[in-house]
Amino acid sequence: MSAGGQLDLVVGNHDLDLAHPAVQDLFIARLGLPSRGSVAPNIRFHRWFLYLDNVVYAEHGHRYHDINAVPVPGDRDVPGIHAPSEVPLAAYLDSYLRAMRAGGPGRTLAGDLAGLTWSLVERTGHQDSSRPADTSRSKDSRLPIAADPGLDDEALVAIDALSAHLGGATAVRIGKTILGPPLRLLLPYAAAAGLLAVILRRTPFVRAAVAFASAAAVATLVRNRGRLWPPPRSTGHALEAAEDLRRTLESRGLGVPIFVLGHTHVPAFVDLHGHGTRATYLNTGSWSAPDRGGRGYPFVQVTRIDAGDPVAELLWWPARESG
């Protein structure tokens, strides 16, 4: 930065507050920079995506994952305070799963499910959309305000329409995530209780046997509650989003050769074929833990010499070429 470098930050689902100017000012101060005015040419915050004509389209990627999709962040709303609908559904689910794993006196599955349901109902009541009613040229639309220059209003609406939406498939997947593990754990005990009930149905031991199997099931559920709900992971949506983004931009003559997404925590380098000119999708992965293969920490590097074609690489820190 002091040498004149440019820093661009793209907001994701874990740092939605960076859309707020006050948080941006605090971030700049933490970097040891003097003030917003003096560094304005060197640091930029992108509430939606980074678009460089004929070079790259970069976005965090959470808007294409149903439980993490939120409207385009507003100009001055703090998610969760001024705009409850901008808190991703996954935040509610994560709080619920953490509480279930932790357990505690007085906690029951039914009670926690009721609390989660109420939170979701409240969220739905505050649900908002970043899309304008009829046209993106509305002065109240978030899209032109949040987007980089270079894309017209129709392109912004088309890109925004690619974001994930909650629906029946999401509800089924969440239900499987929450109820599937305990049901699979209890199934053998339920089968054993049923079998004992049939075998001992004409004896005085039937109630005792069924009660014993039921008690064993409950004890197993309590003992294993901390391992029942691993966080759900979905990775395919990022590649699908890159393909959709490519088609959307190329159909308007705004195509770029490089699409960079993150969010999935899975680094990737994939050539996109079959739609006009060649393009590449890269995923930055995550630095939450080093790569199991010993390569280090993944990052994406895009270089361009003079007016030549941009070159994208998936590298590792310590830098090691990978794709």
Short mmCIF file of C-alpha atoms in Angstrom, two decimals:
data_model
loop_
_atom_site.label_atom_id
_atom_site.label_comp_id
_atom_site.label_asym_id
_atom_site.label_seq_id
_atom_site.Cartn_x
_atom_site.Cartn_y
_atom_site.Cartn_z
CA MET A 1 0.00 0.00 0.00
CA SER A 2 2.75 2.43 0.90
CA ALA A 3 4.45 1.62 -2.40
CA GLY A 4 1.31 2.49 -4.36
CA GLY A 5 -0.30 -0.94 -4.55
CA GLN A 6 -4.06 -1.35 -4.89
CA LEU A 7 -6.08 -3.31 -2.29
CA ASP A 8 -9.54 -4.55 -3.26
CA LEU A 9 -11.76 -6.31 -0.71
CA VAL A 10 -14.83 -8.27 -1.77
CA VAL A 11 -17.47 -8.73 0.93
CA GLY A 12 -18.53 -12.29 1.79
CA ASN A 13 -21.02 -13.90 4.15
CA HIS A 14 -18.60 -13.87 7.10
CA ASP A 15 -17.79 -10.16 6.80
CA LEU A 16 -21.04 -8.55 5.67
CA ASP A 17 -20.32 -5.64 8.04
CA LEU A 18 -17.56 -4.50 5.67
CA ALA A 19 -20.35 -3.04 3.55
CA HIS A 20 -20.81 -0.33 6.19
CA PRO A 21 -18.62 2.81 5.90
CA ALA A 22 -17.93 2.92 9.66
CA VAL A 23 -16.55 -0.63 9.58
CA GLN A 24 -14.50 0.22 6.51
CA ASP A 25 -12.99 3.19 8.35
CA LEU A 26 -12.10 0.93 11.29
CA PHE A 27 -10.50 -1.60 8.94
CA ILE A 28 -8.40 1.13 7.32
CA ALA A 29 -7.31 2.34 10.75
CA ARG A 30 -6.29 -1.20 11.77
CA LEU A 31 -4.05 -1.31 8.72
CA GLY A 32 -2.26 1.73 10.11
CA LEU A 33 -3.34 3.93 7.23
CA PRO A 34 -3.97 7.61 8.00
CA SER A 35 -7.51 8.21 6.73
CA ARG A 36 -10.05 7.22 4.12
CA GLY A 37 -9.48 10.32 2.01
CA SER A 38 -5.72 9.87 1.66
CA VAL A 39 -5.94 6.18 0.71
CA ALA A 40 -9.11 6.26 -1.41
CA PRO A 41 -7.19 5.60 -4.65
CA ASN A 42 -5.43 2.62 -3.04
CA ILE A 43 -8.15 0.71 -1.22
CA ARG A 44 -11.61 -0.22 -2.45
CA PHE A 45 -14.44 -2.23 -0.87
CA HIS A 46 -16.71 -4.21 -3.16
CA ARG A 47 -20.05 -5.03 -1.58
CA TRP A 48 -20.97 -7.37 -4.41
CA PHE A 49 -18.21 -8.28 -6.91
CA LEU A 50 -15.00 -7.10 -8.54
CA TYR A 51 -15.22 -6.72 -12.32
CA LEU A 52 -12.28 -5.79 -14.55
CA ASP A 53 -13.23 -5.53 -18.20
CA ASN A 54 -11.68 -8.32 -20.31
CA VAL A 55 -9.76 -9.59 -17.27
CA VAL A 56 -11.64 -11.03 -14.30
CA TYR A 57 -14.93 -11.33 -12.45
CA ALA A 58 -14.41 -12.07 -8.74
CA GLU A 59 -17.07 -12.71 -6.10
CA HIS A 60 -17.07 -14.44 -2.73
CA GLY A 61 -19.62 -17.00 -3.92
CA HIS A 62 -21.99 -17.25 -0.95
CA ARG A 63 -24.89 -15.76 -2.93
CA TYR A 64 -25.07 -18.97 -4.99
CA HIS A 65 -25.33 -21.21 -1.90
CA ASP A 66 -28.95 -21.30 -0.75
CA ILE A 67 -28.44 -21.21 3.03
CA ASN A 68 -25.80 -18.47 2.73
CA ALA A 69 -27.46 -16.30 0.09
CA VAL A 70 -28.42 -12.78 1.16
CA PRO A 71 -29.50 -9.64 -0.75
CA VAL A 72 -26.79 -7.34 -2.04
CA PRO A 73 -25.60 -5.43 1.06
CA GLY A 74 -27.06 -1.95 1.45
CA ASP A 75 -25.10 1.26 1.70
CA ARG A 76 -25.34 1.80 5.45
CA ASP A 77 -27.28 -1.09 6.97
CA VAL A 78 -25.47 -3.33 9.43
CA PRO A 79 -26.62 -6.93 8.80
CA GLY A 80 -28.50 -8.35 11.77
CA ILE A 81 -29.13 -4.93 13.32
CA HIS A 82 -30.69 -2.66 10.70
CA ALA A 83 -31.42 -5.50 8.27
CA PRO A 84 -32.24 -8.87 9.91
CA SER A 85 -32.94 -10.44 6.51
CA GLU A 86 -29.30 -9.94 5.53
CA VAL A 87 -28.13 -12.47 8.10
CA PRO A 88 -27.68 -15.75 6.17
CA LEU A 89 -29.95 -18.64 7.06
CA ALA A 90 -26.79 -20.66 7.77
CA ALA A 91 -26.06 -18.41 10.77
CA TYR A 92 -29.29 -19.52 12.42
CA LEU A 93 -28.62 -23.17 11.59
CA ASP A 94 -25.07 -22.95 12.91
CA SER A 95 -26.27 -21.48 16.22
CA TYR A 96 -28.80 -24.27 16.55
CA LEU A 97 -26.30 -27.04 15.77
CA ARG A 98 -23.74 -25.58 18.17
CA ALA A 99 -26.35 -25.51 20.94
CA MET A 100 -27.36 -29.09 20.25
CA ARG A 101 -23.75 -30.28 20.32
CA ALA A 102 -23.07 -28.42 23.57
CA GLY A 103 -26.14 -29.73 25.35
CA GLY A 104 -26.84 -28.51 28.87
CA PRO A 105 -29.50 -28.77 31.57
CA GLY A 106 -33.04 -28.31 30.36
CA ARG A 107 -32.15 -28.60 26.67
CA THR A 108 -34.32 -30.84 24.53
CA LEU A 109 -34.45 -31.55 20.81
CA ALA A 110 -38.06 -30.39 20.64
CA GLY A 111 -37.30 -27.14 22.48
CA ASP A 112 -34.33 -26.31 20.26
CA LEU A 113 -36.28 -27.11 17.12
CA ALA A 114 -39.06 -24.80 18.30
CA GLY A 115 -36.52 -22.02 18.90
CA LEU A 116 -34.99 -22.51 15.46
CA THR A 117 -38.43 -22.49 13.83
CA TRP A 118 -39.34 -19.22 15.54
CA SER A 119 -36.05 -17.62 14.43
CA LEU A 120 -36.73 -18.63 10.84
CA VAL A 121 -40.28 -17.29 10.99
CA GLU A 122 -38.94 -13.98 12.30
CA ARG A 123 -36.35 -13.88 9.53
CA THR A 124 -38.97 -14.57 6.88
CA GLY A 125 -41.05 -11.70 8.23
CA HIS A 126 -38.15 -9.32 7.61
CA GLN A 127 -37.22 -10.86 4.26
CA ASP A 128 -36.20 -8.31 1.69
CA SER A 129 -34.97 -8.45 -1.87
CA SER A 130 -32.22 -6.52 -3.55
CA ARG A 131 -34.20 -6.60 -6.79
CA PRO A 132 -36.23 -3.54 -7.79
CA ALA A 133 -39.89 -4.10 -8.60
CA ASP A 134 -39.81 -3.22 -12.30
CA THR A 135 -36.47 -1.81 -13.35
CA SER A 136 -32.96 -1.60 -11.97
CA ARG A 137 -32.93 2.10 -12.81
CA SER A 138 -34.96 2.79 -9.69
CA LYS A 139 -33.19 5.24 -7.39
CA ASP A 140 -33.87 2.88 -4.48
CA SER A 141 -32.19 -0.09 -6.12
CA ARG A 142 -29.12 -1.41 -4.33
CA LEU A 143 -27.69 -2.99 -7.47
CA PRO A 144 -26.11 -0.01 -9.29
CA ILE A 145 -24.89 1.41 -5.98
CA ALA A 146 -23.19 -1.82 -4.92
CA ALA A 147 -21.74 -2.82 -8.29
CA ASP A 148 -18.51 -1.91 -10.05
CA PRO A 149 -18.75 0.38 -13.07
CA GLY A 150 -18.64 -1.29 -16.46
CA LEU A 151 -21.87 -3.30 -16.27
CA ASP A 152 -25.22 -1.86 -17.30
CA ASP A 153 -28.37 -2.14 -15.21
CA GLU A 154 -29.78 -5.06 -17.20
CA ALA A 155 -26.57 -7.06 -16.65
CA LEU A 156 -26.73 -6.36 -12.92
CA VAL A 157 -30.30 -7.61 -12.71
CA ALA A 158 -29.36 -10.73 -14.68
CA ILE A 159 -26.40 -11.48 -12.38
CA ASP A 160 -28.49 -10.82 -9.28
CA ALA A 161 -31.11 -13.26 -10.56
CA LEU A 162 -28.52 -16.06 -10.46
CA SER A 163 -28.34 -15.92 -6.66
CA ALA A 164 -29.79 -18.88 -4.76
CA HIS A 165 -33.30 -18.87 -3.33
CA LEU A 166 -34.76 -20.80 -0.43
CA GLY A 167 -37.36 -23.35 -1.41
CA GLY A 168 -38.61 -26.86 -0.94
CA ALA A 169 -35.27 -28.45 -1.85
CA THR A 170 -33.53 -26.33 0.79
CA ALA A 171 -36.10 -27.30 3.43
CA VAL A 172 -35.67 -31.00 2.65
CA ARG A 173 -31.87 -30.73 2.78
CA ILE A 174 -31.96 -28.87 6.12
CA GLY A 175 -34.40 -31.43 7.50
CA LYS A 176 -32.07 -34.26 6.51
CA THR A 177 -29.12 -32.46 8.08
CA ILE A 178 -30.88 -31.89 11.41
CA LEU A 179 -33.05 -35.00 11.77
CA GLY A 180 -31.11 -37.50 9.67
CA PRO A 181 -28.16 -38.21 12.04
CA PRO A 182 -30.22 -38.91 15.20
CA LEU A 183 -32.76 -40.97 13.26
CA ARG A 184 -30.00 -43.10 11.72
CA LEU A 185 -28.46 -43.55 15.16
CA LEU A 186 -31.76 -44.60 16.76
CA LEU A 187 -32.92 -46.85 13.93
CA PRO A 188 -31.16 -50.04 15.17
CA TYR A 189 -32.62 -49.56 18.66
CA ALA A 190 -36.08 -48.99 17.22
CA ALA A 191 -35.73 -52.18 15.17
CA ALA A 192 -34.54 -54.08 18.25
CA ALA A 193 -37.44 -52.79 20.34
CA GLY A 194 -39.91 -53.79 17.64
CA LEU A 195 -38.39 -57.24 17.30
CA LEU A 196 -38.47 -57.79 21.08
CA ALA A 197 -42.08 -56.65 21.18
CA VAL A 198 -43.01 -59.25 18.58
CA ILE A 199 -41.01 -62.07 20.14
CA LEU A 200 -42.09 -61.39 23.73
CA ARG A 201 -45.60 -60.12 22.99
CA ARG A 202 -47.24 -62.92 24.97
CA THR A 203 -44.86 -62.76 27.95
CA PRO A 204 -44.63 -60.43 30.97
CA PHE A 205 -41.15 -59.33 29.81
CA VAL A 206 -42.28 -57.41 26.74
CA ARG A 207 -42.59 -54.01 28.42
CA ALA A 208 -39.28 -54.36 30.23
CA ALA A 209 -37.47 -55.37 27.04
CA VAL A 210 -38.92 -52.47 25.02
CA ALA A 211 -38.17 -50.03 27.85
CA PHE A 212 -34.57 -51.28 28.03
CA ALA A 213 -34.08 -50.85 24.27
CA SER A 214 -35.61 -47.37 24.44
CA ALA A 215 -33.39 -46.34 27.36
CA ALA A 216 -30.31 -47.61 25.51
CA ALA A 217 -31.34 -45.54 22.48
CA VAL A 218 -31.73 -42.36 24.53
CA ALA A 219 -28.40 -42.95 26.31
CA THR A 220 -26.67 -43.45 22.94
CA LEU A 221 -28.22 -40.26 21.57
CA VAL A 222 -27.10 -38.21 24.58
CA ARG A 223 -23.60 -39.70 24.56
CA ASN A 224 -23.07 -39.00 20.86
CA ARG A 225 -24.86 -35.65 20.51
CA GLY A 226 -21.56 -33.81 20.03
CA ARG A 227 -20.83 -35.79 16.85
CA LEU A 228 -24.28 -35.94 15.32
CA TRP A 229 -24.34 -32.70 13.38
CA PRO A 230 -21.22 -32.01 11.33
CA PRO A 231 -21.48 -28.71 9.45
CA PRO A 232 -23.00 -29.28 6.00
CA ARG A 233 -20.68 -28.62 3.06
CA SER A 234 -21.71 -27.92 -0.49
CA THR A 235 -19.12 -27.21 -3.17
CA GLY A 236 -20.67 -27.80 -6.57
CA HIS A 237 -22.62 -24.53 -6.59
CA ALA A 238 -19.44 -22.48 -7.10
CA LEU A 239 -18.55 -24.15 -10.40
CA GLU A 240 -22.18 -23.93 -11.56
CA ALA A 241 -22.21 -20.24 -10.61
CA ALA A 242 -19.05 -19.60 -12.64
CA GLU A 243 -20.65 -21.24 -15.67
CA ASP A 244 -23.87 -19.24 -15.22
CA LEU A 245 -21.95 -16.00 -14.75
CA ARG A 246 -19.97 -16.68 -17.88
CA ARG A 247 -23.09 -17.27 -19.99
CA THR A 248 -24.78 -14.20 -18.54
CA LEU A 249 -21.87 -11.86 -19.22
CA GLU A 250 -21.03 -13.26 -22.66
CA SER A 251 -24.64 -12.94 -23.79
CA ARG A 252 -24.24 -9.19 -23.24
CA GLY A 253 -20.80 -8.85 -24.77
CA LEU A 254 -19.23 -8.40 -21.32
CA GLY A 255 -17.38 -11.70 -21.03
CA VAL A 256 -14.08 -12.11 -19.19
CA PRO A 257 -11.60 -15.01 -19.35
CA ILE A 258 -11.26 -15.52 -15.58
CA PHE A 259 -13.86 -16.15 -12.88
CA VAL A 260 -12.68 -16.27 -9.27
CA LEU A 261 -14.93 -17.47 -6.43
CA GLY A 262 -14.38 -18.69 -2.89
CA HIS A 263 -16.75 -19.70 -0.08
CA THR A 264 -16.50 -23.48 -0.57
CA HIS A 265 -13.07 -23.71 1.13
CA VAL A 266 -12.07 -26.09 -1.70
CA PRO A 267 -9.34 -24.74 -4.03
CA ALA A 268 -10.04 -25.37 -7.72
CA PHE A 269 -8.73 -24.66 -11.21
CA VAL A 270 -11.18 -25.66 -13.96
CA ASP A 271 -11.24 -24.78 -17.64
CA LEU A 272 -14.72 -23.79 -18.81
CA HIS A 273 -15.51 -25.02 -22.31
CA GLY A 274 -18.44 -24.94 -24.69
CA HIS A 275 -19.58 -21.32 -24.45
CA GLY A 276 -17.83 -19.02 -26.87
CA THR A 277 -14.27 -18.11 -25.93
CA ARG A 278 -12.24 -20.08 -23.42
CA ALA A 279 -12.60 -19.15 -19.76
CA THR A 280 -11.27 -20.44 -16.45
CA TYR A 281 -12.87 -20.86 -13.03
CA LEU A 282 -10.63 -20.66 -9.96
CA ASN A 283 -11.52 -21.05 -6.30
CA THR A 284 -9.31 -19.48 -3.67
CA GLY A 285 -9.95 -22.24 -1.12
CA SER A 286 -9.35 -21.37 2.52
CA TRP A 287 -6.51 -20.60 4.91
CA SER A 288 -8.36 -22.02 7.91
CA ALA A 289 -6.04 -25.05 7.75
CA PRO A 290 -3.02 -25.99 5.60
CA ASP A 291 -3.55 -28.31 2.65
CA ARG A 292 -3.45 -31.98 3.64
CA GLY A 293 -1.10 -32.68 0.76
CA GLY A 294 1.53 -30.42 2.31
CA ARG A 295 1.31 -27.75 -0.37
CA GLY A 296 0.62 -24.92 2.07
CA TYR A 297 -2.17 -22.34 1.78
CA PRO A 298 -3.98 -21.73 -1.53
CA PHE A 299 -4.37 -18.41 -3.31
CA VAL A 300 -5.15 -17.20 -6.82
CA GLN A 301 -2.79 -14.99 -8.79
CA VAL A 302 -3.88 -13.13 -11.93
CA THR A 303 -1.17 -11.42 -13.98
CA ARG A 304 -1.25 -9.40 -17.17
CA ILE A 305 1.73 -7.97 -19.00
CA ASP A 306 0.98 -4.81 -20.96
CA ALA A 307 -2.01 -5.51 -23.23
CA GLY A 308 -1.50 -9.27 -23.35
CA ASP A 309 -4.00 -11.90 -22.25
CA PRO A 310 -4.38 -12.25 -18.47
CA VAL A 311 -2.97 -15.41 -16.91
CA ALA A 312 -4.58 -17.03 -13.86
CA GLU A 313 -2.77 -19.43 -11.53
CA LEU A 314 -3.72 -21.39 -8.45
CA LEU A 315 -0.68 -21.16 -6.18
CA TRP A 316 0.23 -22.12 -2.64
CA TRP A 317 1.90 -20.25 0.18
CA PRO A 318 4.76 -21.00 0.40
CA ALA A 319 4.25 -20.33 -3.35
CA ARG A 320 4.10 -23.54 -5.37
CA GLU A 321 2.55 -23.68 -8.81
CA SER A 322 -0.50 -25.95 -8.97
CA GLY A 323 -2.51 -25.25 -12.11
#
